[in-house]
mmCIF file of C-alpha atoms in Angstrom:
data_model
loop_
_atom_site.group_PDB
_atom_site.id
_atom_site.type_symbol
_atom_site.label_atom_id
_atom_site.label_comp_id
_atom_site.label_asym_id
_atom_site.label_seq_id
_atom_site.Cartn_x
_atom_site.Cartn_y
_atom_site.Cartn_z
ATOM 1 C CA MET W 1 -39.053 -89.796 -42.687
ATOM 2 C CA ASN W 2 -36.659 -92.663 -42.109
ATOM 3 C CA TYR W 3 -34.147 -93.800 -44.717
ATOM 4 C CA PHE W 4 -36.118 -96.899 -45.674
ATOM 5 C CA GLU W 5 -39.252 -94.848 -46.311
ATOM 6 C CA PHE W 6 -37.212 -92.306 -48.250
ATOM 7 C CA TYR W 7 -35.859 -95.069 -50.509
ATOM 8 C CA ASN W 8 -39.261 -96.807 -50.541
ATOM 9 C CA ILE W 9 -37.791 -100.132 -49.425
ATOM 10 C CA PRO W 10 -38.767 -102.381 -46.498
ATOM 11 C CA VAL W 11 -37.003 -102.013 -43.155
ATOM 12 C CA SER W 12 -34.327 -104.679 -43.054
ATOM 13 C CA PHE W 13 -30.961 -105.399 -41.502
ATOM 14 C CA LEU W 14 -29.988 -106.619 -44.971
ATOM 15 C CA PRO W 15 -31.412 -104.178 -47.514
ATOM 16 C CA ASP W 16 -30.949 -105.115 -51.163
ATOM 17 C CA GLN W 17 -27.713 -103.301 -52.008
ATOM 18 C CA LYS W 18 -28.486 -103.065 -55.717
ATOM 19 C CA LEU W 19 -31.793 -101.412 -54.881
ATOM 20 C CA VAL W 20 -30.143 -99.060 -52.358
ATOM 21 C CA LYS W 21 -27.566 -97.999 -54.935
ATOM 22 C CA SER W 22 -30.225 -97.641 -57.625
ATOM 23 C CA ARG W 23 -32.435 -95.458 -55.402
ATOM 24 C CA PHE W 24 -29.404 -93.380 -54.391
ATOM 25 C CA TYR W 25 -28.482 -92.615 -58.008
ATOM 26 C CA GLU W 26 -32.087 -92.005 -58.991
ATOM 27 C CA LEU W 27 -32.629 -89.542 -56.138
ATOM 28 C CA SER W 28 -29.203 -87.956 -56.658
ATOM 29 C CA LYS W 29 -30.310 -86.982 -60.139
ATOM 30 C CA GLN W 30 -33.763 -85.909 -59.006
ATOM 31 C CA TYR W 31 -32.514 -83.753 -56.120
ATOM 32 C CA HIS W 32 -29.245 -82.441 -57.488
ATOM 33 C CA PRO W 33 -29.007 -78.786 -56.358
ATOM 34 C CA ASP W 34 -27.546 -77.668 -59.709
ATOM 35 C CA PHE W 35 -30.893 -78.379 -61.383
ATOM 36 C CA TYR W 36 -32.635 -75.895 -59.087
ATOM 37 C CA VAL W 37 -30.399 -72.825 -59.236
ATOM 38 C CA ASN W 38 -33.141 -70.739 -60.857
ATOM 39 C CA GLU W 39 -35.761 -71.718 -58.275
ATOM 40 C CA ALA W 40 -36.814 -69.683 -55.249
ATOM 41 C CA ASP W 41 -34.593 -69.835 -52.156
ATOM 42 C CA GLU W 42 -37.166 -71.921 -50.312
ATOM 43 C CA LYS W 43 -37.212 -74.561 -53.082
ATOM 44 C CA GLN W 44 -33.401 -74.585 -53.225
ATOM 45 C CA LYS W 45 -33.278 -75.144 -49.474
ATOM 46 C CA GLU W 46 -35.800 -77.995 -49.740
ATOM 47 C CA ILE W 47 -33.783 -79.660 -52.518
ATOM 48 C CA LEU W 48 -30.551 -79.275 -50.571
ATOM 49 C CA GLU W 49 -32.188 -80.964 -47.564
ATOM 50 C CA LEU W 50 -33.447 -83.826 -49.745
ATOM 51 C CA SER W 51 -30.022 -84.196 -51.352
ATOM 52 C CA THR W 52 -28.425 -84.316 -47.904
ATOM 53 C CA LEU W 53 -30.997 -86.876 -46.734
ATOM 54 C CA ASN W 54 -30.213 -88.992 -49.781
ATOM 55 C CA ASN W 55 -26.479 -88.915 -49.047
ATOM 56 C CA LYS W 56 -27.002 -89.806 -45.383
ATOM 57 C CA ALA W 57 -29.413 -92.606 -46.284
ATOM 58 C CA PHE W 58 -26.899 -94.084 -48.689
ATOM 59 C CA GLN W 59 -24.047 -93.829 -46.172
ATOM 60 C CA VAL W 60 -26.087 -95.770 -43.618
ATOM 61 C CA LEU W 61 -27.885 -98.302 -45.804
ATOM 62 C CA SER W 62 -24.784 -99.258 -47.784
ATOM 63 C CA HIS W 63 -22.778 -100.073 -44.651
ATOM 64 C CA LYS W 64 -23.690 -103.249 -42.768
ATOM 65 C CA ASN W 65 -22.839 -102.066 -39.235
ATOM 66 C CA LYS W 66 -24.430 -98.655 -39.709
ATOM 67 C CA THR W 67 -27.589 -100.287 -41.041
ATOM 68 C CA LEU W 68 -27.664 -102.614 -38.036
ATOM 69 C CA ALA W 69 -27.440 -99.713 -35.589
ATOM 70 C CA TYR W 70 -30.007 -97.721 -37.582
ATOM 71 C CA VAL W 71 -32.585 -100.525 -37.574
ATOM 72 C CA LEU W 72 -32.042 -101.017 -33.840
ATOM 73 C CA GLU W 73 -32.700 -97.285 -33.372
ATOM 74 C CA LEU W 74 -35.830 -97.424 -35.529
ATOM 75 C CA GLU W 75 -37.105 -100.357 -33.477
ATOM 76 C CA GLY W 76 -36.515 -98.446 -30.235
ATOM 77 C CA GLU W 77 -33.792 -100.833 -29.066
ATOM 78 C CA LEU W 78 -30.847 -98.452 -29.318
ATOM 79 C CA LEU W 79 -31.243 -95.268 -27.343
ATOM 80 C CA GLU W 80 -28.885 -92.313 -27.358
ATOM 81 C CA GLY W 81 -26.791 -92.196 -24.192
ATOM 82 C CA GLU W 82 -28.045 -95.611 -23.125
ATOM 83 C CA LYS W 83 -25.951 -97.458 -20.564
ATOM 84 C CA TYR W 84 -26.060 -101.079 -21.680
ATOM 85 C CA ASP W 85 -25.093 -103.840 -19.257
ATOM 86 C CA LEU W 86 -23.072 -106.503 -21.007
ATOM 87 C CA PRO W 87 -23.423 -110.088 -19.747
ATOM 88 C CA ALA W 88 -21.128 -111.049 -16.874
ATOM 89 C CA ASP W 89 -19.580 -114.004 -18.726
ATOM 90 C CA PHE W 90 -18.598 -111.769 -21.636
ATOM 91 C CA LEU W 91 -17.131 -109.166 -19.273
ATOM 92 C CA MET W 92 -15.108 -111.845 -17.497
ATOM 93 C CA GLU W 93 -13.718 -113.031 -20.818
ATOM 94 C CA MET W 94 -12.869 -109.444 -21.764
ATOM 95 C CA MET W 95 -11.259 -108.864 -18.370
ATOM 96 C CA GLU W 96 -8.853 -111.702 -19.134
ATOM 97 C CA VAL W 97 -8.043 -110.174 -22.527
ATOM 98 C CA ASN W 98 -7.554 -106.729 -20.966
ATOM 99 C CA GLU W 99 -5.294 -108.171 -18.259
ATOM 100 C CA ALA W 100 -3.181 -109.846 -20.922
ATOM 101 C CA LEU W 101 -2.927 -106.511 -22.721
ATOM 102 C CA MET W 102 -1.925 -104.735 -19.514
ATOM 103 C CA GLU W 103 0.818 -107.307 -18.952
ATOM 104 C CA MET W 104 2.071 -106.481 -22.436
ATOM 105 C CA GLU W 105 2.654 -102.902 -21.258
ATOM 106 C CA PHE W 106 5.398 -104.124 -18.952
ATOM 107 C CA ASP W 107 6.616 -107.232 -20.732
ATOM 108 C CA PHE W 108 5.979 -107.139 -24.480
ATOM 109 C CA ASP W 109 5.747 -110.560 -26.104
ATOM 110 C CA ALA W 110 5.108 -110.714 -29.862
ATOM 111 C CA ASP W 111 3.848 -114.296 -29.662
ATOM 112 C CA LYS W 112 1.417 -113.385 -26.894
ATOM 113 C CA LEU W 113 0.183 -110.443 -28.963
ATOM 114 C CA ILE W 114 -0.558 -112.783 -31.870
ATOM 115 C CA GLU W 115 -2.353 -115.150 -29.511
ATOM 116 C CA ILE W 116 -4.529 -112.327 -28.140
ATOM 117 C CA LYS W 117 -5.315 -111.114 -31.681
ATOM 118 C CA HIS W 118 -6.448 -114.592 -32.678
ATOM 119 C CA GLN W 119 -8.557 -114.897 -29.542
ATOM 120 C CA VAL W 120 -10.295 -111.575 -30.270
ATOM 121 C CA GLN W 121 -10.780 -112.505 -33.936
ATOM 122 C CA GLN W 122 -12.383 -115.798 -32.914
ATOM 123 C CA ILE W 123 -14.736 -114.073 -30.476
ATOM 124 C CA GLU W 124 -15.712 -111.618 -33.214
ATOM 125 C CA ALA W 125 -16.215 -114.380 -35.765
ATOM 126 C CA ASP W 126 -18.475 -116.253 -33.345
ATOM 127 C CA LEU W 127 -20.501 -113.093 -32.668
ATOM 128 C CA ASP W 128 -20.788 -112.365 -36.393
ATOM 129 C CA LYS W 129 -22.034 -115.885 -37.078
ATOM 130 C CA GLU W 130 -24.575 -115.688 -34.264
ATOM 131 C CA ASN W 131 -25.779 -112.296 -35.455
ATOM 132 C CA GLU W 132 -26.112 -113.468 -39.051
ATOM 133 C CA GLU W 133 -28.344 -116.278 -37.808
ATOM 134 C CA ASN W 134 -30.396 -113.850 -35.687
ATOM 135 C CA ILE W 135 -30.809 -111.420 -38.580
ATOM 136 C CA GLU W 136 -31.802 -114.189 -40.967
ATOM 137 C CA LYS W 137 -34.454 -115.370 -38.490
ATOM 138 C CA TYR W 138 -35.604 -111.784 -37.846
ATOM 139 C CA GLU W 139 -36.496 -111.289 -41.480
ATOM 140 C CA SER W 140 -38.993 -114.172 -41.379
ATOM 141 C CA VAL W 141 -40.616 -114.402 -37.919
ATOM 142 C CA ASN W 142 -43.693 -112.934 -36.238
ATOM 143 C CA GLN W 143 -43.653 -109.677 -34.272
ATOM 144 C CA LEU W 144 -43.345 -111.316 -30.849
ATOM 145 C CA ASP W 145 -40.289 -113.329 -31.867
ATOM 146 C CA LYS W 146 -38.797 -110.241 -33.539
ATOM 147 C CA LYS W 147 -38.651 -108.462 -30.162
ATOM 148 C CA GLU W 148 -36.578 -111.304 -28.686
ATOM 149 C CA LEU W 149 -34.275 -111.373 -31.684
ATOM 150 C CA LEU W 150 -33.841 -107.589 -31.524
ATOM 151 C CA LYS W 151 -32.596 -107.961 -27.947
ATOM 152 C CA LYS W 152 -30.066 -110.583 -29.056
ATOM 153 C CA ILE W 153 -28.933 -108.455 -31.999
ATOM 154 C CA LYS W 154 -28.573 -105.457 -29.695
ATOM 155 C CA ASP W 155 -26.508 -107.470 -27.232
ATOM 156 C CA ILE W 156 -24.127 -108.562 -29.967
ATOM 157 C CA TYR W 157 -23.949 -104.987 -31.257
ATOM 158 C CA TYR W 158 -22.694 -103.820 -27.854
ATOM 159 C CA ARG W 159 -20.301 -106.746 -27.498
ATOM 160 C CA LYS W 160 -18.778 -105.912 -30.873
ATOM 161 C CA LYS W 161 -18.532 -102.275 -29.874
ATOM 162 C CA TYR W 162 -16.567 -103.359 -26.811
ATOM 163 C CA LEU W 163 -14.327 -105.558 -28.963
ATOM 164 C CA LEU W 164 -13.624 -102.589 -31.207
ATOM 165 C CA ARG W 165 -11.883 -100.867 -28.286
ATOM 166 C CA ILE W 166 -9.792 -103.968 -27.685
ATOM 167 C CA ARG W 167 -8.864 -104.143 -31.367
ATOM 168 C CA GLU W 168 -7.753 -100.507 -31.174
ATOM 169 C CA SER W 169 -5.489 -101.420 -28.237
ATOM 170 C CA LEU W 170 -4.091 -104.323 -30.239
ATOM 171 C CA LEU W 171 -3.267 -101.967 -33.093
ATOM 172 C CA ILE W 172 -1.300 -99.757 -30.717
ATOM 173 C CA PHE W 173 0.784 -102.724 -29.612
ATOM 174 C CA ALA W 174 1.233 -103.921 -33.199
ATOM 175 C CA SER W 175 2.614 -100.524 -34.229
ATOM 176 C CA ARG W 176 5.403 -100.641 -31.636
#
């Protein structure tokens, strides 16, 4: 059973957060292990599994990026161990950013670091905006168009994952 089915809500990149929280609290009460201490071991195990499922569902569905990855998995677009090929133009842009970071190893420049941070933030902001538009469209189009949008959303997911590594490098430089 997937998390959306468990919470009895429609699959969405943007689940209603009030409903998610409400279902979490409702199921937390229903499946709290303390209420089943006098039950048979098998029933206690079942309740513990349901309680764990509830906690995991809430952790995923209450976090935007985790929900995005989860929906992509449900739709068969995100596969474990998948090697995703990022577009060449994006990789070229990232190569320039990485080269600038490598230069900082030998010749640190605080102004250049700020410039790189702003560049990365702008790239991320553009990707976020594009993904918001894709997700908004996804929620209201036919099945055929959804497949195309899923591919775009997946591409942005992997681009942002790549940018996360660059942001981690920027944090290392910022802490020096």
